[in-house]
Structure formats: structure tokens, C-alpha cells
């Protein structure tokens, strides 16, 4: 697009593409240190705040929201969980995080994390342009990269920056800026997806229930005292139209049924979505003046509840190295980003794909596969070492680990 068509030019140290948790948390952290940002996103603020995503925050991530001054709402409206329940063979098996590793997690949906971060940007005078289109990221191999986009009112913006961060999610356009011959994409597809629902009903269990049955996986999570979030394994090409309420409840009940007579409290299904997922990492996470963060650089299946936590961890590490770079160290400071972020990313990749395989049933799996899976579940839930492994991975690792 020609220079003449630009209506507004803004200069900031860091331009951020993507207003999800990674992009907004990065902007918040930089803002707190006096570094200006402009964040842009193709989605509207309403669109982001109403798209259901995962709901588990590591204790460190919850603490960071409070201590960095985003909001303390997580402490008031979130729920601290000291364990989860694994259900298999028709029986419950508690994984007691507090007892095993002295840790806990917070049930606090990503939509709330987004709302807190977006409100904090407003409060602190940060610029976020929602609902933009025609995004172009230019000159990332120079020290004067630019982002151009069209705002909803039709005005063309150019943001001139020293660094650009691509935090534009699992369908990132920024990651394509790393030339094909210089990047590696690691990935794995799964032969199943999750059917996610929101139901108007009281909670069925005090903690999250991860259920494995011969019919497939189910997860019982929650949102509020009146609305619950649940998922069950389905085919990747499943259609939501084929699932009236009765069929959904019958499927979920069959997957959690057991000798203890456990039953879900049913209610009207308010929302239904098929969520496809995969494991994915792109390296390098930095190319010239561009750094990738969150789902743009890596995605995990939702089973281990790692995605949101990884995004917030990237933002923490990246804010730190960007402040060093802008504070006089220059580009060499950015060399520390990938090694510090990537170690945890691959640990989370391993855990997420392990937990996914542990709990789902493979279409076309043999009776041997099913019986072996039950043996593995017994090894995990039935030994202290197994439970400790799960608890340690699920509750997260220290920063940089
Ligand atoms: C959720 O509440 O949406 C949720 C919780 C845990 C997961 C995935 C999703 O592992």
C-alpha cells in the first residue's frame, strides 16, 4: 500500500500484533517499566472476551496478575484448586497437588484474564486497536520495523517501532515472516477433537474431573455457581448440529459413570463448539526485530491446561529481554529469549501430549491398546511417584525452567 494512504503515524518502542493474553500481558509489563506499546488485533474486544478458552492458571501466573498490578480479581472471583480427580475404570482417583508437591492452581477462565488485562490497558492509558484489518508487518530484518493496518473507522495507521512482537495466535501471520528456509515447524495432529459445552446447571464436582472411559475422554470443569464448562472427546469433523441436549448429556454421563454412582447435574446447554487441536512449535521464535510469543510460536492440546500459562510465561521472559535490549544492550539481549522460553515450551509440549494420549481413546485402537492404557493410568494414579509426576507437571514449573 502506498505511503500516501497512511492517515496516522505513531512511534513506539514496541508494536504488538495480537491482543490475547500474551500480547496484552507483554504490553502491561512494558508499560509498567515506562515503555510504550501499540497493540493491534483483528478481533473486536467483544469477540475476544466472549470466545471460550481454557480456565486454569498456575499459582505463579495468578500471583503475577496481582503483583504486577493487572488486577486482584483472580483472588476474589477465581477458585484455588488443590487437586484434580482422574476417573477411570469407573472409579475416582484424587491427585492431591498440595500434599504431593505443595502447589495449587487457580480456576480462572481466560476470558476473565483477557478482561482484566484489557481493563488494565485502559486504566493505564495503553493503546489497543481492536477490529483492525489489512495488517502488514514490514521491515522486520531492519532496526525500524513497522506495522500497518486499517482501523474499523477506515483510517490507515502506521506504527513505527524498534521491535515488533507477533502474539497473533494459532493462525499467526507474523510467524510466516520467518523465511521458510530458516524456520522449522514441529507438529502433530490428533485423530480426535473436543466437543465443548457451557451448561446452565450447578457444579457437579468440587474439583476438575478428567475422565477416561472406553467410550472416550471427558472433562468436567466449571465457570460459576450457575454455569458449567464441560468437554467430551469427539471426531475432528463432528457437527454441533447433530447434538441435541439429550444426546450431549447421555454421552457425558456414560463417560463419567462408575461404581460410586457419580452423576452430572444436567441443565440447558447454552453453547456448543467443536475444538480441534494440535501440538505445534515454530523455531526460531525471533527473527531480526520480530519476536513471536504465545500460540503464534507454539500451541498445545488443552488437556494439560498449559496454553494460557505458556503464553503468560513468554510475556514475562520477553518483557525482561526487551527492557534490557531497549535499555542499551541492543539486539544481543534478545538472544536470551528463545532458550529461556523454549525449555518450558518443550516440557509443556511433552506433558500436554502425554496427558492427551493417557486419557483419550484412539479411533481404531485395539483391545490391547485400551487395556494397556488402563495399566498406565493405574501406574500414574496408583503410585505416589506417578501422582507426583502428574501434580508437578500440571501445576507448572518455576520461571525459566
Ligand atoms: C476449562 O475450564 O475450560 C479447562 C480446564 C482444564 C483444561 C482444559 C480446559 O485442561
Coordinates of C-alpha atoms and ligand atoms in Angstrom, one line a residue:
X1 CA 0.0 0.0 0.0
X2 CA 1.3 3.5 -0.9
X3 CA 2.8 5.8 1.7
X4 CA 0.2 8.5 0.8
X5 CA -2.7 6.4 2.1
X6 CA -1.5 6.5 5.7
X7 CA -3.6 8.7 8.0
X8 CA -1.8 8.3 11.3
X9 CA 1.8 7.5 12.1
X10 CA 2.7 6.6 15.7
X11 CA 6.2 5.8 17.0
X12 CA 6.6 3.5 20.0
X13 CA 9.4 1.2 21.1
X14 CA 7.3 -2.0 20.7
X15 CA 4.4 -2.8 18.4
X16 CA 2.4 -5.8 19.3
X17 CA 0.3 -7.8 16.9
X18 CA -2.4 -9.7 18.9
X19 CA -4.4 -8.6 22.0
X20 CA -4.7 -12.0 23.6
X21 CA -3.1 -12.8 27.0
X22 CA 0.5 -12.9 25.6
X23 CA 0.2 -9.6 23.8
X24 CA -1.7 -7.7 26.5
X25 CA 0.4 -9.0 29.3
X26 CA 3.6 -8.0 27.5
X27 CA 2.2 -4.5 26.9
X28 CA 1.2 -4.3 30.5
X29 CA 4.7 -5.3 31.8
X30 CA 6.4 -3.0 29.4
X31 CA 4.0 -0.2 30.3
X32 CA 4.8 -0.6 34.0
X33 CA 8.5 -0.1 33.1
X34 CA 7.7 3.1 31.2
X35 CA 8.0 1.6 27.7
X36 CA 5.2 2.5 25.3
X37 CA 3.4 0.0 23.0
X38 CA 0.6 -0.1 20.5
X39 CA -1.3 -3.4 20.4
X40 CA -3.4 -4.3 17.4
X41 CA -5.9 -7.2 16.8
X42 CA -8.2 -8.2 14.0
X43 CA -10.8 -9.3 16.5
X44 CA -13.2 -7.0 18.3
X45 CA -12.9 -6.6 22.1
X46 CA -16.3 -8.2 22.5
X47 CA -15.3 -11.1 20.2
X48 CA -12.2 -11.9 22.3
X49 CA -14.0 -11.5 25.6
X50 CA -16.7 -14.0 24.6
X51 CA -14.7 -16.7 23.0
X52 CA -14.4 -19.5 25.5
X53 CA -10.9 -20.7 26.1
X54 CA -9.2 -22.7 28.9
X55 CA -9.6 -22.0 32.5
X56 CA -6.6 -23.0 34.6
X57 CA -3.8 -20.6 35.8
X58 CA -0.7 -21.8 37.6
X59 CA -0.3 -20.2 41.0
X60 CA 2.7 -18.2 39.8
X61 CA 0.7 -16.8 36.9
X62 CA -2.2 -15.8 39.2
X63 CA 0.3 -14.2 41.5
X64 CA 1.9 -12.3 38.7
X65 CA -1.5 -10.8 37.7
X66 CA -1.9 -9.4 41.2
X67 CA 1.7 -8.4 41.8
X68 CA 2.3 -6.7 38.5
X69 CA -0.9 -4.6 39.2
X70 CA -3.2 -6.1 36.5
X71 CA -5.9 -6.9 38.9
X72 CA -6.6 -8.8 42.1
X73 CA -9.9 -10.1 40.8
X74 CA -8.5 -13.6 40.4
X75 CA -8.1 -13.8 44.2
X76 CA -11.7 -12.7 44.7
X77 CA -13.5 -14.5 41.9
X78 CA -11.2 -17.3 41.0
X79 CA -11.2 -20.6 42.8
X80 CA -8.0 -22.1 44.2
X81 CA -7.9 -25.9 43.4
X82 CA -5.6 -28.1 45.4
X83 CA -6.1 -31.2 43.2
X84 CA -7.9 -32.8 40.3
X85 CA -9.8 -36.1 40.0
X86 CA -8.9 -38.7 37.5
X87 CA -11.7 -41.1 36.7
X88 CA -11.1 -44.4 35.0
X89 CA -12.3 -48.0 35.4
X90 CA -15.4 -46.4 36.9
X91 CA -13.6 -45.1 40.0
X92 CA -12.4 -41.7 41.2
X93 CA -8.6 -41.2 41.9
X94 CA -7.7 -37.9 43.5
X95 CA -4.4 -36.2 42.6
X96 CA -3.7 -34.1 45.7
X97 CA -1.4 -31.3 44.5
X98 CA -0.9 -29.7 47.9
X99 CA 0.1 -33.0 49.5
X100 CA 2.3 -34.2 46.6
X101 CA 4.1 -31.0 45.5
X102 CA 2.9 -28.3 47.9
X103 CA 1.2 -26.4 45.0
X104 CA -2.2 -25.4 43.7
X105 CA -3.8 -23.9 40.6
X106 CA -6.5 -21.3 40.1
X107 CA -9.6 -21.9 38.1
X108 CA -10.0 -18.5 36.4
X109 CA -11.1 -18.5 32.8
X110 CA -9.0 -17.0 30.0
X111 CA -11.9 -14.7 29.2
X112 CA -11.6 -13.1 32.7
X113 CA -7.8 -12.9 32.3
X114 CA -8.4 -11.0 29.0
X115 CA -11.0 -8.7 30.6
X116 CA -8.6 -7.8 33.4
X117 CA -5.7 -7.2 31.0
X118 CA -7.9 -5.1 28.6
X119 CA -9.2 -3.0 31.5
X120 CA -5.7 -2.5 32.9
X121 CA -4.6 -1.2 29.4
X122 CA -7.5 1.3 29.5
X123 CA -6.7 2.3 33.1
X124 CA -3.0 2.8 32.4
X125 CA -3.6 4.7 29.1
X126 CA -2.2 1.9 26.8
X127 CA -3.3 1.9 23.2
X128 CA -5.0 -1.2 21.8
X129 CA -6.7 -1.1 18.4
X130 CA -9.3 -3.8 18.1
X131 CA -11.2 -4.9 15.0
X132 CA -8.4 -3.8 12.6
X133 CA -7.9 -5.3 9.1
X134 CA -5.3 -5.4 6.3
X135 CA -2.5 -5.9 8.7
X136 CA 1.0 -5.7 7.3
X137 CA 4.2 -6.2 9.2
X138 CA 7.2 -4.6 7.4
X139 CA 11.0 -4.4 7.6
X140 CA 11.4 -6.9 10.4
X141 CA 15.0 -7.6 9.3
X142 CA 15.9 -3.9 9.9
X143 CA 16.0 -1.9 13.1
X144 CA 13.0 0.1 12.1
X145 CA 10.1 -2.4 11.6
X146 CA 6.6 -1.1 11.0
X147 CA 3.0 -2.4 11.4
X148 CA 0.3 -1.0 9.1
X149 CA -3.4 -1.6 9.5
X150 CA -6.8 -0.2 8.8
X151 CA -8.9 0.7 11.9
X152 CA -12.7 0.0 12.0
X153 CA -13.4 3.6 11.0
X154 CA -11.4 3.1 7.8
X155 CA -8.3 5.2 8.8
X156 CA -4.9 3.7 7.9
X157 CA -2.4 3.5 10.8
X158 CA 1.3 3.0 10.7
X159 CA 3.1 2.1 13.9
X160 CA 6.8 2.6 13.7
X161 CA 8.7 0.6 16.3
X162 CA 12.1 -0.7 17.3
X163 CA 10.7 -4.2 17.9
X164 CA 7.6 -6.0 16.8
X165 CA 6.1 -8.8 18.7
X166 CA 3.9 -11.4 16.9
X167 CA 1.4 -12.6 19.5
X168 CA -1.3 -13.2 16.9
X169 CA -2.4 -16.7 18.0
X170 CA -2.5 -20.1 16.5
X171 CA -3.2 -18.8 13.0
X172 CA -0.4 -16.3 13.2
X173 CA 0.6 -14.3 10.1
X174 CA 3.7 -13.0 11.9
X175 CA 5.3 -16.4 12.1
X176 CA 5.2 -16.6 8.3
X177 CA 7.7 -13.7 8.3
X178 CA 10.5 -16.0 9.3
X179 CA 11.6 -17.3 5.8
X180 CA 10.7 -20.8 5.0
X181 CA 14.3 -21.9 4.6
X182 CA 15.2 -20.5 8.0
X183 CA 12.4 -21.9 10.1
X184 CA 11.5 -25.3 11.4
X185 CA 7.9 -26.2 12.2
X186 CA 7.3 -29.2 14.5
X187 CA 3.8 -30.5 14.8
X188 CA 1.4 -33.3 15.5
X189 CA -2.3 -33.7 14.6
X190 CA -4.6 -35.8 16.8
X191 CA -7.4 -38.0 15.4
X192 CA -9.9 -36.5 17.8
X193 CA -11.3 -33.2 19.0
X194 CA -13.2 -31.8 22.0
X195 CA -16.9 -31.1 22.0
X196 CA -17.2 -28.2 24.4
X197 CA -20.4 -27.0 26.1
X198 CA -21.5 -24.4 28.5
X199 CA -24.4 -25.6 30.6
X200 CA -26.7 -23.8 32.9
X201 CA -26.5 -26.0 36.0
X202 CA -25.0 -26.1 39.4
X203 CA -21.4 -27.6 39.7
X204 CA -21.3 -31.4 39.6
X205 CA -17.9 -31.7 41.4
X206 CA -15.7 -29.5 43.7
X207 CA -12.6 -30.1 41.5
X208 CA -11.9 -30.7 37.8
X209 CA -12.7 -34.2 36.7
X210 CA -10.6 -35.7 33.9
X211 CA -12.4 -38.9 32.9
X212 CA -11.1 -41.8 30.7
X213 CA -13.6 -44.5 29.6
X214 CA -13.7 -47.0 26.8
X215 CA -16.1 -44.5 25.1
X216 CA -13.5 -41.7 25.2
X217 CA -12.4 -38.8 27.3
X218 CA -14.5 -36.2 29.2
X219 CA -13.5 -33.2 31.3
X220 CA -15.8 -31.6 33.8
X221 CA -14.8 -28.1 34.5
X222 CA -16.7 -25.1 35.9
X223 CA -17.3 -21.4 35.4
X224 CA -19.7 -20.0 38.0
X225 CA -22.2 -21.4 40.5
X226 CA -24.8 -21.4 37.8
X227 CA -22.8 -22.1 34.6
X228 CA -20.5 -25.1 34.0
X229 CA -17.9 -25.9 31.3
X230 CA -17.6 -29.5 30.1
X231 CA -16.0 -31.3 27.2
X232 CA -16.0 -34.7 25.6
X233 CA -13.9 -36.4 23.0
X234 CA -15.4 -36.4 19.6
X235 CA -14.4 -36.8 15.9
X236 CA -12.5 -33.8 14.4
X237 CA -15.2 -33.3 11.8
X238 CA -18.1 -33.6 14.3
X239 CA -21.0 -31.2 13.6
X240 CA -22.6 -29.4 16.6
X241 CA -26.0 -29.6 14.8
X242 CA -26.1 -33.4 15.4
X243 CA -26.1 -32.9 19.2
X244 CA -29.3 -32.0 20.9
X245 CA -29.1 -31.6 24.7
X246 CA -30.3 -35.1 25.5
X247 CA -27.6 -36.7 23.4
X248 CA -24.9 -34.5 25.0
X249 CA -25.9 -35.4 28.5
X250 CA -26.2 -39.1 27.7
X251 CA -22.7 -39.1 26.3
X252 CA -21.2 -37.1 29.2
X253 CA -23.0 -39.3 31.8
X254 CA -21.7 -42.5 30.1
X255 CA -18.1 -41.2 30.2
X256 CA -18.1 -40.4 33.9
X257 CA -20.3 -43.3 35.1
X258 CA -18.9 -45.6 37.8
X259 CA -19.5 -47.8 40.7
X260 CA -19.7 -44.8 43.0
X261 CA -22.9 -43.7 41.2
X262 CA -21.4 -40.4 40.2
X263 CA -23.7 -38.3 38.0
X264 CA -23.5 -34.9 36.4
X265 CA -26.1 -32.3 37.3
X266 CA -27.8 -31.6 34.0
X267 CA -29.3 -28.3 32.7
X268 CA -29.9 -26.4 29.4
X269 CA -26.9 -26.4 27.0
X270 CA -26.1 -22.7 26.3
X271 CA -23.3 -23.1 23.9
X272 CA -21.6 -25.9 21.9
X273 CA -18.4 -25.8 19.9
X274 CA -16.1 -28.4 18.4
X275 CA -12.5 -27.6 19.3
X276 CA -9.8 -29.0 17.1
X277 CA -6.3 -29.0 18.5
X278 CA -2.7 -30.0 17.7
X279 CA 0.8 -29.8 19.1
X280 CA 2.9 -27.2 17.3
X281 CA 6.2 -25.3 17.7
X282 CA 8.0 -23.0 15.3
X283 CA 11.6 -22.2 15.8
X284 CA 13.2 -19.7 15.8
X285 CA 11.0 -17.6 18.0
X286 CA 12.9 -14.5 16.9
X287 CA 13.8 -13.1 13.5
X288 CA 15.6 -9.8 13.3
X289 CA 13.4 -7.3 15.1
X290 CA 10.5 -9.6 15.4
X291 CA 9.8 -12.0 18.3
X292 CA 6.9 -14.5 18.5
X293 CA 5.0 -15.1 21.7
X294 CA 2.2 -17.4 22.9
X295 CA 0.2 -19.5 20.4
X296 CA 1.9 -17.8 17.4
X297 CA 5.0 -19.7 18.3
X298 CA 3.5 -22.8 19.9
X299 CA 0.2 -24.5 20.6
X300 CA -0.6 -27.4 22.9
X301 CA -3.6 -29.6 23.2
X302 CA -5.9 -28.3 26.0
X303 CA -5.7 -31.5 28.1
X304 CA -2.8 -30.3 30.3
X305 CA -4.2 -26.7 30.7
X306 CA -0.7 -25.3 29.7
X307 CA -1.5 -22.9 26.8
X308 CA -2.5 -19.8 28.7
X309 CA 0.3 -20.4 31.2
X310 CA 2.9 -20.7 28.5
X311 CA 1.6 -17.5 26.8
X312 CA 2.0 -15.6 30.1
X313 CA 5.4 -17.1 30.7
X314 CA 6.6 -16.0 27.2
X315 CA 5.3 -12.5 28.0
X316 CA 7.3 -12.4 31.2
X317 CA 10.6 -13.6 29.7
X318 CA 10.1 -11.4 26.6
X319 CA 9.3 -8.3 28.6
X320 CA 12.5 -8.8 30.5
X321 CA 14.8 -9.2 27.5
X322 CA 13.1 -6.3 25.6
X323 CA 13.7 -4.0 28.5
X324 CA 17.3 -5.0 28.5
X325 CA 17.5 -4.5 24.7
X326 CA 15.9 -1.1 24.9
X327 CA 17.9 -0.1 27.9
X328 CA 21.1 -0.1 26.0
X329 CA 22.1 -3.8 25.5
X330 CA 20.6 -3.9 22.0
X331 CA 19.7 -7.0 20.0
X332 CA 22.0 -9.3 21.8
X333 CA 19.7 -9.2 24.8
X334 CA 17.0 -10.8 22.6
X335 CA 19.3 -13.8 22.1
X336 CA 18.3 -15.0 25.6
X337 CA 14.6 -15.1 24.8
X338 CA 14.3 -18.3 22.8
X339 CA 16.4 -20.5 25.1
X340 CA 14.6 -19.3 28.2
X341 CA 11.1 -19.7 26.8
X342 CA 11.7 -22.8 24.7
X343 CA 12.8 -25.1 27.5
X344 CA 9.5 -24.7 29.3
X345 CA 7.6 -24.9 25.9
X346 CA 9.0 -28.3 25.2
X347 CA 8.4 -29.6 28.7
X348 CA 4.8 -28.4 28.3
X349 CA 4.6 -30.0 24.8
X350 CA 5.6 -33.3 26.3
X351 CA 3.2 -33.1 29.2
X352 CA 0.3 -32.0 27.1
X353 CA 0.7 -34.7 24.5
X354 CA 1.3 -37.3 27.2
X355 CA -1.8 -36.4 29.1
X356 CA -3.8 -36.3 25.9
X357 CA -2.7 -39.8 24.9
X358 CA -3.2 -41.0 28.5
X359 CA -6.8 -40.0 28.7
X360 CA -8.2 -40.3 25.1
X361 CA -9.1 -43.4 23.2
X362 CA -7.6 -43.7 19.7
X363 CA -10.2 -44.4 17.0
X364 CA -9.4 -47.9 15.7
X365 CA -7.4 -48.7 18.9
X366 CA -7.2 -52.4 19.6
X367 CA -8.4 -54.1 22.9
X368 CA -4.7 -54.3 23.8
X369 CA -4.3 -50.5 23.5
X370 CA -7.3 -50.0 25.8
X371 CA -6.1 -52.4 28.4
X372 CA -2.5 -51.0 28.2
X373 CA -4.0 -47.5 28.8
X374 CA -5.7 -48.7 31.9
X375 CA -2.4 -50.1 33.1
X376 CA -0.7 -46.8 32.5
X377 CA -3.5 -45.0 34.4
X378 CA -3.0 -47.4 37.3
X379 CA 0.7 -46.6 37.2
X380 CA 0.0 -42.9 37.4
X381 CA -2.8 -42.8 39.9
X382 CA -1.8 -45.8 41.9
X383 CA 1.7 -44.9 42.8
X384 CA 3.0 -41.8 44.7
X385 CA 5.7 -41.3 42.1
X386 CA 3.1 -41.3 39.3
X387 CA 0.8 -38.9 41.1
X388 CA 3.7 -36.7 41.9
X389 CA 4.8 -36.6 38.3
X390 CA 1.3 -35.5 37.2
X391 CA 1.0 -32.9 40.0
X392 CA 4.4 -31.4 39.3
X393 CA 3.7 -31.0 35.5
X394 CA 0.1 -29.8 35.9
X395 CA 0.9 -27.1 38.5
X396 CA 3.8 -25.7 36.4
X397 CA 7.5 -25.1 36.6
X398 CA 9.4 -22.1 38.0
X399 CA 10.1 -19.2 35.7
X400 CA 12.8 -20.1 33.1
X401 CA 12.5 -23.8 33.8
Ligands
LIG1 C1 -11.6 -25.2 31.1 O1 -12.1 -24.9 32.2 O2 -12.0 -24.7 30.0 C2 -10.4 -26.2 31.0 C3 -9.9 -26.6 32.2 C4 -8.8 -27.5 32.2 C5 -8.3 -28.0 30.9 C6 -8.9 -27.5 29.7 C7 -10.0 -26.6 29.8 O3 -7.3 -28.9 30.9

